[in-house]
Short mmCIF file of C-alpha atoms and ligand atoms in Angstrom, two decimals:
data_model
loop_
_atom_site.label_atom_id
_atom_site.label_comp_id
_atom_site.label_asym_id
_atom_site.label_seq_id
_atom_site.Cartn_x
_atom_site.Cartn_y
_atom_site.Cartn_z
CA UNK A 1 218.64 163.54 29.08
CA UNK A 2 218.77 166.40 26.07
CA UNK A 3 216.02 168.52 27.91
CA UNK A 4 215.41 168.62 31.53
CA UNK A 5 211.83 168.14 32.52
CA UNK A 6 210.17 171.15 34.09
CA UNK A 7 208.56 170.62 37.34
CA UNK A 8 206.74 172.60 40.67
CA UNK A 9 206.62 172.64 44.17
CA UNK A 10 203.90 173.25 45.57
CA UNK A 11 204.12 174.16 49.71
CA UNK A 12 207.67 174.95 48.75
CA UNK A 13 207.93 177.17 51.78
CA UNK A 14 207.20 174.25 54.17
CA UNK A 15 209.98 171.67 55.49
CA UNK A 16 209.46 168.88 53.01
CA UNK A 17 209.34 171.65 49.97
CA UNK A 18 212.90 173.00 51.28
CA UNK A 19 214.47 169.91 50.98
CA UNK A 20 212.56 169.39 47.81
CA UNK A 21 214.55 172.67 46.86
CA UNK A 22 216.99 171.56 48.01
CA UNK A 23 217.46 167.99 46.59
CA UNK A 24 216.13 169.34 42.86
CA UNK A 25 218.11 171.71 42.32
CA UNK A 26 221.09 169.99 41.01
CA UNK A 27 218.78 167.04 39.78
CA UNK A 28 219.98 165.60 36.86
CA UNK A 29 216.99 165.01 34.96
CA UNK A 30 214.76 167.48 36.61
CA UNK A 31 214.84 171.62 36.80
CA UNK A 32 212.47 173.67 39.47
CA UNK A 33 209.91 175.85 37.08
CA UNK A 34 207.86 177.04 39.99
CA UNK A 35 207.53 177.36 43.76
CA UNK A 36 204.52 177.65 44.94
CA UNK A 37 202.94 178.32 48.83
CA UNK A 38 200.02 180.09 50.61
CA UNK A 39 198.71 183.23 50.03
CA UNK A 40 200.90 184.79 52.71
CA UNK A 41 204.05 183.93 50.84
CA UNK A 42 202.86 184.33 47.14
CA UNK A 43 204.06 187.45 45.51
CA UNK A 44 207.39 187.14 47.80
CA UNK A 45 211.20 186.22 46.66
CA UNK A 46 211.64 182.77 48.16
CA UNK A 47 214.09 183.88 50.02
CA UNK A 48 212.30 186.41 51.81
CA UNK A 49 209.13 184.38 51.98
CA UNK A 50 211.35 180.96 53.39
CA UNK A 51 212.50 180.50 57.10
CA UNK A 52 215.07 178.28 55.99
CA UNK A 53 215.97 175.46 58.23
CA UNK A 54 218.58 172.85 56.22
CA UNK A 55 222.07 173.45 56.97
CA UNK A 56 223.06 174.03 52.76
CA UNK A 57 222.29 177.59 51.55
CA UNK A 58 219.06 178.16 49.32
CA UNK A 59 220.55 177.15 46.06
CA UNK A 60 220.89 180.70 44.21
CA UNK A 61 219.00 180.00 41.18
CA UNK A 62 215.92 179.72 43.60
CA UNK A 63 216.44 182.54 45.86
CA UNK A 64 215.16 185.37 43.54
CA UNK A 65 211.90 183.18 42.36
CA UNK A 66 208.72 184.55 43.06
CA UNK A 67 206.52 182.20 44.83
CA UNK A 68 203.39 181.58 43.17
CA UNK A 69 199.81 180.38 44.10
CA UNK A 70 199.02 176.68 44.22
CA UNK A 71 197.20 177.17 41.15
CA UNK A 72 197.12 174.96 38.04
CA UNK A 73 199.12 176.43 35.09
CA UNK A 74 202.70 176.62 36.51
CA UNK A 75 203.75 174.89 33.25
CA UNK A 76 205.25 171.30 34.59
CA UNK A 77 204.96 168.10 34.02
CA UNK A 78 205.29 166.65 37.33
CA UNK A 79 204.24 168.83 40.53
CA UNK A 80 205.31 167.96 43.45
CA UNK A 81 202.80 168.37 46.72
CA UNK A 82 204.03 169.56 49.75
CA UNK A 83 200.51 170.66 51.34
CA UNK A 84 198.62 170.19 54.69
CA UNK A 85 196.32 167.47 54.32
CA UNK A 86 193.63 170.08 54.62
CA UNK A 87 194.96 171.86 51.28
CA UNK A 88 196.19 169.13 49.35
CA UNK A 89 192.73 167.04 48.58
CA UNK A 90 191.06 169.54 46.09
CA UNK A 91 194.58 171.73 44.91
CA UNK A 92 196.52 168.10 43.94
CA UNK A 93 193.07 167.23 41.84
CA UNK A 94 192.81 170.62 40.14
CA UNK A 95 196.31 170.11 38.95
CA UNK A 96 195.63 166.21 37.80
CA UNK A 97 192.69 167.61 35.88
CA UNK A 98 194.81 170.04 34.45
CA UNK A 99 196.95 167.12 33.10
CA UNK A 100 200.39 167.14 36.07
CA UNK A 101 201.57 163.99 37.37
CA UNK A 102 200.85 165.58 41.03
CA UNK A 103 203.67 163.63 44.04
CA UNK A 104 201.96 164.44 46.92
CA UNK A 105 203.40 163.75 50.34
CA UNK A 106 200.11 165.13 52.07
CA UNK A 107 197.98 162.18 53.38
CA UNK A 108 194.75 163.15 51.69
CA UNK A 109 194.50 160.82 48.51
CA UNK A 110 196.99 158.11 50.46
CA UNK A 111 194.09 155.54 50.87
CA UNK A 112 192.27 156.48 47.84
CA UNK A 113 191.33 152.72 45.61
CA UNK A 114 192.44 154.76 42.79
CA UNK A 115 195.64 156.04 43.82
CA UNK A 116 199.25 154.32 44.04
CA UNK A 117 201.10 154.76 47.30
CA UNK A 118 204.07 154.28 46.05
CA UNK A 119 207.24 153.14 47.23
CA UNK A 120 209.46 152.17 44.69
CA UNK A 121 211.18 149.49 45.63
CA UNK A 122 208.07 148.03 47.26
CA UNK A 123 205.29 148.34 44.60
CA UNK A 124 206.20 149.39 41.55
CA UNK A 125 203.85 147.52 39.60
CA UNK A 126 201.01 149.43 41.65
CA UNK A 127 201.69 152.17 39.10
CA UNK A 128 199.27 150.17 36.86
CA UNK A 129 196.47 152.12 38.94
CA UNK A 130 197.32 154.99 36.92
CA UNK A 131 195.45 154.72 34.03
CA UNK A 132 192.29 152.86 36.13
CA UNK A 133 192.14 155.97 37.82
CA UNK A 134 192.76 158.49 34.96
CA UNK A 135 189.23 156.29 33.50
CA UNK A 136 187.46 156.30 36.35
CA UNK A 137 188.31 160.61 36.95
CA UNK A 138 188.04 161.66 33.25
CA UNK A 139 191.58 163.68 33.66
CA UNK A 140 194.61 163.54 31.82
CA UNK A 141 197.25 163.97 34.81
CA UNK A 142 197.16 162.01 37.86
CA UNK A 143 197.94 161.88 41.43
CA UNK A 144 200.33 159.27 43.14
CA UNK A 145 201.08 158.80 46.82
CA UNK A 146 204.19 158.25 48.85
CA UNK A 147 202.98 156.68 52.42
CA UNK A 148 203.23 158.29 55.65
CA UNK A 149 207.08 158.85 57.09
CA UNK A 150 207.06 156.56 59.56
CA UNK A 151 205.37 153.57 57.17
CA UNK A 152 207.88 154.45 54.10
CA UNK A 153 210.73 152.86 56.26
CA UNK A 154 208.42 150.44 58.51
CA UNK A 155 207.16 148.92 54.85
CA UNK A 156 210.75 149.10 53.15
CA UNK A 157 211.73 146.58 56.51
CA UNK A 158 208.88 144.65 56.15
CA UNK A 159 209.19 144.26 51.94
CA UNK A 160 211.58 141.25 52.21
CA UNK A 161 210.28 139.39 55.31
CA UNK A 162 206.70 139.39 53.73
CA UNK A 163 208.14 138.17 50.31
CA UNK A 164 210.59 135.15 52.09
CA UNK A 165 208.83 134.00 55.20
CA UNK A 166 205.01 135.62 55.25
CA UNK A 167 204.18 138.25 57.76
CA UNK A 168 201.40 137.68 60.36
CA UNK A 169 201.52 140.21 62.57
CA UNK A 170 203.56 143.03 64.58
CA UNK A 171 204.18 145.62 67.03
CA UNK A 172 205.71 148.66 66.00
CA UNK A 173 206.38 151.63 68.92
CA UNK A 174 207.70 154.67 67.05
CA UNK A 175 209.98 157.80 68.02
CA UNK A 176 209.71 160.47 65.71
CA UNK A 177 211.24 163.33 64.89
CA UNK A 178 210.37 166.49 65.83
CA UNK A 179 210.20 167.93 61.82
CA UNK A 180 208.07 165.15 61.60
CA UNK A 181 205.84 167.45 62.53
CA UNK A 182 206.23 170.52 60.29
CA UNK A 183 208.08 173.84 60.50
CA UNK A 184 204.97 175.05 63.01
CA UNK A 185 204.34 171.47 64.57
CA UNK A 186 205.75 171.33 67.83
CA UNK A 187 206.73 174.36 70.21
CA UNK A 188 209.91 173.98 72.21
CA UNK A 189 207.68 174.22 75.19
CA UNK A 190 205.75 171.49 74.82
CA UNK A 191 208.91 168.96 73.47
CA UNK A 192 212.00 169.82 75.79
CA UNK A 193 212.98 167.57 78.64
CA UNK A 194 209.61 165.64 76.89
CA UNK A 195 208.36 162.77 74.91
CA UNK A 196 204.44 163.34 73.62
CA UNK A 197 202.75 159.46 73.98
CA UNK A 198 200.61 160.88 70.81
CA UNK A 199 200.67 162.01 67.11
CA UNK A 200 197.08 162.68 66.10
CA UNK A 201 196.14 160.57 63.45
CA UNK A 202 199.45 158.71 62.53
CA UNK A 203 198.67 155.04 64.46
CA UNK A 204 195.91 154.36 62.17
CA UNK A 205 198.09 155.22 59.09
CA UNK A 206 200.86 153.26 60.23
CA UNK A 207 198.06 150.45 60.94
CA UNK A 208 196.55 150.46 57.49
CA UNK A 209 199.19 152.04 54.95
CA UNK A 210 201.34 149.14 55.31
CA UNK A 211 198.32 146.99 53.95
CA UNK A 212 197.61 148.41 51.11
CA UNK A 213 201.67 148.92 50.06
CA UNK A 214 201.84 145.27 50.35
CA UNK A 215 198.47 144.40 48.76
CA UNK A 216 197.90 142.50 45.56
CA UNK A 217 196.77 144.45 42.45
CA UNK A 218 194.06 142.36 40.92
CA UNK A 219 191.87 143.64 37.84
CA UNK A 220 192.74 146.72 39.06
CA UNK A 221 192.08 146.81 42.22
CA UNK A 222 194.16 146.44 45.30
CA UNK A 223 193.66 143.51 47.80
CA UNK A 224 195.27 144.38 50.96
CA UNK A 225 197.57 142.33 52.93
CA UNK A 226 196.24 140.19 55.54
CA UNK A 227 198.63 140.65 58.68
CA UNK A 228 197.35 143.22 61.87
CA UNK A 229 199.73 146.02 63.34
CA UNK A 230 199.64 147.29 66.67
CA UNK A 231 201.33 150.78 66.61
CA UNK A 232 202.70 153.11 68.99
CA UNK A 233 203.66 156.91 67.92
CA UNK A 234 205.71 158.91 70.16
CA UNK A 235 206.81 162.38 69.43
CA UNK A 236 210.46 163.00 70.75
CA UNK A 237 213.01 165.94 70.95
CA UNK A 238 215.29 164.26 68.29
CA UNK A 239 215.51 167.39 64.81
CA UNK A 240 215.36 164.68 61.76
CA UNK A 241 214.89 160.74 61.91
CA UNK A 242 212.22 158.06 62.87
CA UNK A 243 213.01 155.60 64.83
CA UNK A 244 210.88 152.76 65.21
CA UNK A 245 211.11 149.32 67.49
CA UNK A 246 209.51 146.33 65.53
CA UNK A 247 208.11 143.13 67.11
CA UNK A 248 207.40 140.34 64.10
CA UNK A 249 205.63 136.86 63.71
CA UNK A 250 205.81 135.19 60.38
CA UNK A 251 204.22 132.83 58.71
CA UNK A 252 207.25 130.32 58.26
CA UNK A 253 209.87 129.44 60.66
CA UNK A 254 213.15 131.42 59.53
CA UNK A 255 216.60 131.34 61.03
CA UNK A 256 217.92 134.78 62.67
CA UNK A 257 220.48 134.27 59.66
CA UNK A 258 217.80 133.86 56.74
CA UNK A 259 216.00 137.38 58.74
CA UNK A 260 219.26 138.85 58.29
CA UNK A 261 220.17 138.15 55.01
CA UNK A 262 217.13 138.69 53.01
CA UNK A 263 217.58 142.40 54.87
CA UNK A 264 220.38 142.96 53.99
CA UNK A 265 220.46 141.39 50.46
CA UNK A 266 216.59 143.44 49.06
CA UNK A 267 217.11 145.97 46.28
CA UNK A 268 214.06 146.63 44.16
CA UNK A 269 213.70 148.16 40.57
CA UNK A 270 215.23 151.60 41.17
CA UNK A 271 218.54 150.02 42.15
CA UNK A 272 218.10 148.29 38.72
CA UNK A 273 217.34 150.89 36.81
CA UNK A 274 220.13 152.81 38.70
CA UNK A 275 217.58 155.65 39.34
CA UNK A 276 219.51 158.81 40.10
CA UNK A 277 218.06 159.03 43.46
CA UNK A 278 217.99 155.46 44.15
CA UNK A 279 220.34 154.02 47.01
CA UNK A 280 222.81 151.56 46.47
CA UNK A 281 221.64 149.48 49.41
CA UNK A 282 217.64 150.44 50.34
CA UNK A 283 218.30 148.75 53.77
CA UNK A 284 221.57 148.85 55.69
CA UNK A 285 222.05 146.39 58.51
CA UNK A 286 224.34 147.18 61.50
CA UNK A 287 224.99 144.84 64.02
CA UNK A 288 226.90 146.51 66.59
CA UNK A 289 224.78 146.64 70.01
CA UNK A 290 223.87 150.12 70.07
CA UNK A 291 222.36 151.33 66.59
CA UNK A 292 221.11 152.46 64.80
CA UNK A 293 220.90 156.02 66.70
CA UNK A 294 219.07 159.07 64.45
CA UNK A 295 222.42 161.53 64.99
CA UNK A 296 224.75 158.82 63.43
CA UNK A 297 222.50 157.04 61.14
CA UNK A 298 220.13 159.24 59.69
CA UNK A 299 221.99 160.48 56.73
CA UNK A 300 223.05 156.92 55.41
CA UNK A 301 222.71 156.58 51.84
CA UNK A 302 222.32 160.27 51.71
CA UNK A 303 219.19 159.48 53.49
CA UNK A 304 217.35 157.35 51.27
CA UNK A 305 217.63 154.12 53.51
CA UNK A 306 216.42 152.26 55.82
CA UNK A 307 218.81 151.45 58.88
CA UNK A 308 217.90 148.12 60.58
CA UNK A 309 220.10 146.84 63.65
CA UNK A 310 219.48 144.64 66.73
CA UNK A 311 218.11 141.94 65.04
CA UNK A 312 217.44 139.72 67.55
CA UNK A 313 214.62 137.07 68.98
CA UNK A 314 211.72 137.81 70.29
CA UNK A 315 210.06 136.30 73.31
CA UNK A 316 206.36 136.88 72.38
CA UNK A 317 206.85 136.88 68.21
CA UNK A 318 209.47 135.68 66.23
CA UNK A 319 212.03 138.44 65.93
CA UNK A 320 212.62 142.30 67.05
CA UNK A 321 214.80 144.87 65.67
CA UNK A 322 214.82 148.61 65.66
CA UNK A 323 214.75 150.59 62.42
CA UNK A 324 215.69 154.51 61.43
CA UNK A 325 214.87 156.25 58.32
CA UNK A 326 215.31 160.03 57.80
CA UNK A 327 211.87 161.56 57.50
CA UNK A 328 211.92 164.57 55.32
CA UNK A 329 214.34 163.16 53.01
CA UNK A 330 213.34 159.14 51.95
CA UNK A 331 209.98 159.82 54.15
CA UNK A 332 209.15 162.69 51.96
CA UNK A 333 210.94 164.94 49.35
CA UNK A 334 213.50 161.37 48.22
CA UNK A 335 210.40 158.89 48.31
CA UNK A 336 208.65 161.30 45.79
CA UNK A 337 211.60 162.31 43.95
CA UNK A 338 212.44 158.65 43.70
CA UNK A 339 208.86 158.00 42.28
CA UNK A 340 209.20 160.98 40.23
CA UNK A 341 212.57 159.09 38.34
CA UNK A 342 210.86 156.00 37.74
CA UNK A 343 207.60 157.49 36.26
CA UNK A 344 210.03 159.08 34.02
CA UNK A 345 211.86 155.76 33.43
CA UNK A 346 208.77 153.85 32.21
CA UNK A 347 208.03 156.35 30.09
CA UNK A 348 204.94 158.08 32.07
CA UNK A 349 206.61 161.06 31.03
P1 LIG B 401 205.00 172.71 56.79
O1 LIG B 401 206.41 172.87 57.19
O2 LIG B 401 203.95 173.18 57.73
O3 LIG B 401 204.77 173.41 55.35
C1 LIG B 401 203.49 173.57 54.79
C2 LIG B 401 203.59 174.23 53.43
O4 LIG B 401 202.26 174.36 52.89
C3 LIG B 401 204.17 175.65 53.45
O5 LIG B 401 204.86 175.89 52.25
C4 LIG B 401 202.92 176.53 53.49
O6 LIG B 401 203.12 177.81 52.90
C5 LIG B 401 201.98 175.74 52.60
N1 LIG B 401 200.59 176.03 52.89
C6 LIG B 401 199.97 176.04 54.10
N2 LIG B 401 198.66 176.37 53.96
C7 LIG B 401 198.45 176.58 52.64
C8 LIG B 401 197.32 176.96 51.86
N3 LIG B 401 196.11 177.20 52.42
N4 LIG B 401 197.47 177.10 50.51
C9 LIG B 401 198.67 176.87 49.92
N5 LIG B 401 199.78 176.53 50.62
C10 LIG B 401 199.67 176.36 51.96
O7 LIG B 401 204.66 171.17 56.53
P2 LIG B 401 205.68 169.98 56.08
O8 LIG B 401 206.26 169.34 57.25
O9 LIG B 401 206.56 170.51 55.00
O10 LIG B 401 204.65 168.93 55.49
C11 LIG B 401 204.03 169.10 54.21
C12 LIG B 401 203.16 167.87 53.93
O11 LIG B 401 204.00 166.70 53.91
C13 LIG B 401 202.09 167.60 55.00
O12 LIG B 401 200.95 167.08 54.37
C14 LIG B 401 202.76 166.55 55.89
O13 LIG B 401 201.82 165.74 56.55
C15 LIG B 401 203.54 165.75 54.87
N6 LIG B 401 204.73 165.06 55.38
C16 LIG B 401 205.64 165.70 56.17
C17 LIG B 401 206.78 165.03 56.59
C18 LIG B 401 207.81 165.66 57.49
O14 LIG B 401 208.74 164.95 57.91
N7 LIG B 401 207.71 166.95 57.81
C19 LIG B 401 207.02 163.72 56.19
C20 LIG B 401 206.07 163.09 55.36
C21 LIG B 401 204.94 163.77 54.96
P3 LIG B 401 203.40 179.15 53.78
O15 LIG B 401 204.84 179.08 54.23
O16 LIG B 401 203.15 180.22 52.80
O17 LIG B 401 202.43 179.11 54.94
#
């Protein structure tokens, strides 16, 4: 690429907008043009205005920016949202008016009919929603979707069972992270020596999201899946990954082997289009006894997969297994960033 493209973060201040610092800052295709947070930061340096909380030093050609308003007129092409759900709604349409492609990893436009919750492997031809809703909003720009966290790698598990075999239904009990939560989400009083039993609001997303990934897009429109989800969220004392025990019945009888295999053996679009982003393997399977764990396994495929292990029979359904994905990074900043590549790739951009 002659020119990189310019883009903005807006919550840059926030977890997922630190590693979206972080991970565009050497981007290949991409350069950071503005950082953007609430009014309590704007006017700062980002370095004074940051509590930073990733383990790699604020890249120095961000630390002297001057964090801006989320207001439209940053002068990008793509913007990447990094809001509260509360914010995000009327700020990510006020840029898509303006004309961005807004990546928003906030939940308020997820279950939009309009809007493509993306994940790339998964749905890329969901993308065609783009210009039904640019018609149907009278604006220029428009606003894309990744899921929820804990769907992202539920959904990237569930991509090549659905396709081979059919999915009819499942149990998924999930242990998340605690920066899952945010970098105010969950005091050290209330998670030590602790596991929370609930995450307001998440069970429903991981009940529906899935649906609509995996949905059919027919005269545009999407026609969601037909298979029911029982979820369980748990919050646990674990810094960075999801892990998540699945319980499965298909629709066709499939060998433990087949299960295995067409895990092992998915790849989607952005592995073919060797997106930079894009990991060699989307889902790595491990079959020793005792993983995947989220301090080992988190960081595979510089955490932009899905780790799958004990694969195994299930007495009620067909088959169990536990997955792990790493939730700020493929759960948020990589899922978008990933988008972000392949908009750019079929020539949205
Ligand atoms: P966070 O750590 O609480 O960060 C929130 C960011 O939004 C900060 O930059 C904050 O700026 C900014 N902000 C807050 N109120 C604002 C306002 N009124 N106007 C403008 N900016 C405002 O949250 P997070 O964990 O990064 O999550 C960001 C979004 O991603 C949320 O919608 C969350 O649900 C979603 N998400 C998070 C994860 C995860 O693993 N954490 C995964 C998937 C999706 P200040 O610093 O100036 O307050």
């Amino acid at each position: 690429m002659k020119q990189k493209i310019p883009v903005a973060i807006l919550g840059a201040t926030g977890l997922v907008g630190q590693r979206l610092v972080q991970m565009l800052a050497d981007h290949p295709w991409f350069e950071i043009s503005a950082l953007a947070a609430s009014a309590h930061s704007a006017g700062k340096r980002y370095a004074d205005a940051v509590k930073w909380h990733l383990p790699t030093e604020i890249p120095p050609g961000v630390r002297e920016r001057i964090v801006g308003p989320c207001e439209p007129g940053l002068n990008a092409a793509i913007v990447f949202s990094a809001l509260p759900g509360a914010v995000a709604g009327s700020t990510e349409e006020a840029f898509a008016r303006a004309g961005a492609l807004v990546l928003s990893t906030a939940s308020a436009h997820r279950m939009d009919d309009d809007v493509p919750l993306l994940i790339p492997e998964v749905n890329p031809e969901h993308l065609d929603l783009i210009p039904v809703q640019r018609a149907r909003r009278n604006w220029g720009g428009a606003i894309l979707c990744k899921a929820n966290c804990s769907t992202i790698h539920l959904v990237l598990a569930l991509k090549p069972l659905a396709d081979a075999f059919g999915l009819r239904r499942l149990v998924v009990t999930t242990m998340q992270a605690i920066s899952g939560a945010g970098a105010r989400g969950v005091s050290s009083i209330e998670i030590l020596d602790n596991v929370l039993p609930y995450i307001g609001g998440e069970e429903p997303k991981l009940e529906t999201e899935p649906l609509k990934i995996l949905g059919r897009l027919e005269r545009g429109a999407i026609v969601p899946a037909e298979f029911s989800i029982s979820a369980h969220c748990n919050r646990v004392a674990t810094q960075d990954g999801h892990l998540e025990t699945v319980s499965v019945e298909l629709e066709r009888k499939a060998s433990l082997q087949d299960v295995r295999r067409a895990l092992a053996e998915f790849s989607g679009e952005p592995q073919q289009l060797r997106l930079p982003t894009a990991p060699a393997h989307p889902i790595v399977v491990r079959d020793e006894p005792d993983r995947p764990q989220p301090r080992l396994d988190r960081d595979a495929e510089r955490g932009m997969a899905t780790v799958i292990g004990r694969l195994r029979e299930c007495n009620v359904l067909d088959y169990k297994f536990v997955l792990l994905g790493h939730n700020t990074i493929r759960g948020a900043a990589g899922g978008n960033i990933l988008t972000a590549e392949m908009l750019v790739a079929k020539k949205y951009i």
